[in-house]
Short mmCIF file of C-alpha atoms in Angstrom, two decimals:
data_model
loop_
_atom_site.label_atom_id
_atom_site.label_comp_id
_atom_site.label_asym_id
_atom_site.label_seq_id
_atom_site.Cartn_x
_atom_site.Cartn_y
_atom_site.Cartn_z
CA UNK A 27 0.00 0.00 0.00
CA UNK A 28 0.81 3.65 -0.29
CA UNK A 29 0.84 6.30 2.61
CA UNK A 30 0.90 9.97 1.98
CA UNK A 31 1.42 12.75 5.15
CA UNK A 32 2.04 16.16 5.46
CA UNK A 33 4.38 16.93 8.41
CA UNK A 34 5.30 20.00 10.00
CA UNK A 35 9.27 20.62 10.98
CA UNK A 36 8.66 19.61 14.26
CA UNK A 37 7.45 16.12 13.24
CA UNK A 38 3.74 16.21 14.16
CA UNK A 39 1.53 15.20 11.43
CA UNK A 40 -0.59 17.86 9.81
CA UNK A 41 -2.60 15.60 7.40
CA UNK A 42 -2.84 12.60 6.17
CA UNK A 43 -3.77 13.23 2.30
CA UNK A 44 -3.90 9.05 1.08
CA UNK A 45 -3.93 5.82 2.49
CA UNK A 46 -4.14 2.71 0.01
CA UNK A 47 -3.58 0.77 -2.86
CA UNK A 48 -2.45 2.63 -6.04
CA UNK A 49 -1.05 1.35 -9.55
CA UNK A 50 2.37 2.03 -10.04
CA UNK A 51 3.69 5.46 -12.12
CA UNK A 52 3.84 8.99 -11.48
CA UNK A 53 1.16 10.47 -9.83
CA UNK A 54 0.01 13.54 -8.62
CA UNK A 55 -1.37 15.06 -5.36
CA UNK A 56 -2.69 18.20 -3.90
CA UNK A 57 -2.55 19.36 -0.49
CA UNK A 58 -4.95 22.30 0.14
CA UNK A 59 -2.78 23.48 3.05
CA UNK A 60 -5.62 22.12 5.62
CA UNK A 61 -4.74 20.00 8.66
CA UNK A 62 -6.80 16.95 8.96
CA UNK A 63 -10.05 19.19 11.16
CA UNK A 64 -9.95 21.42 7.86
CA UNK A 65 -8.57 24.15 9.16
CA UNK A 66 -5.92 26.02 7.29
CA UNK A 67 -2.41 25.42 8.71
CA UNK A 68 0.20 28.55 9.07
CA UNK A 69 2.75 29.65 6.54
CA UNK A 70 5.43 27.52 6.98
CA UNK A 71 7.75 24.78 5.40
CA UNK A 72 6.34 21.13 5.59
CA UNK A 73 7.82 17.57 4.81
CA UNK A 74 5.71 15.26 2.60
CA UNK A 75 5.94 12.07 3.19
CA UNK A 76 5.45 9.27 0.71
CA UNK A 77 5.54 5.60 2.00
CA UNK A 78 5.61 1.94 -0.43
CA UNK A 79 6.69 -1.01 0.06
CA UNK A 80 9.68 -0.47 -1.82
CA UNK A 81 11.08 2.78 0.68
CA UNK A 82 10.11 6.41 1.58
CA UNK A 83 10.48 9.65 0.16
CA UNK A 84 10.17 13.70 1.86
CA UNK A 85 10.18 16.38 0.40
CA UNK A 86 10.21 19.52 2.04
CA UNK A 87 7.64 21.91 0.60
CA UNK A 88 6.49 25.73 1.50
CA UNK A 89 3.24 26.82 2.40
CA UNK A 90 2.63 30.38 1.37
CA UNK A 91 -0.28 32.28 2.25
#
């Protein structure tokens, strides 16, 4: 399965955008800048977090407002 999280730099999770199976390839996905209650989270840098079977990769992104 695939996991996808948004973390801030502290390491507390901000939002969990996927959970499940998905085909393998490039894909794509947005992050509205909400934390998982829908509010919007503060300007910032975040870490996204993709997890497979086959490893994990973060990428550090910016949240501009």
């Amino acid at each position: 399965g695939v996991a996808i999280d948004i973390y801030d730099v502290s390491g507390a999770l901000v939002r969990s955008l996927f959970r499940g199976l998905m085909p393998p390839g490039r894909r794509e996905i947005i992050w509205d800048g909400r934390d998982g209650a829908g509010r919007f989270s503060a300007a910032g840098v975040y870490i996204a977090v993709a997890g497979t079977a086959s490893g994990v990769q973060n990428r550090k992104i910016v949240l501009v407002r």
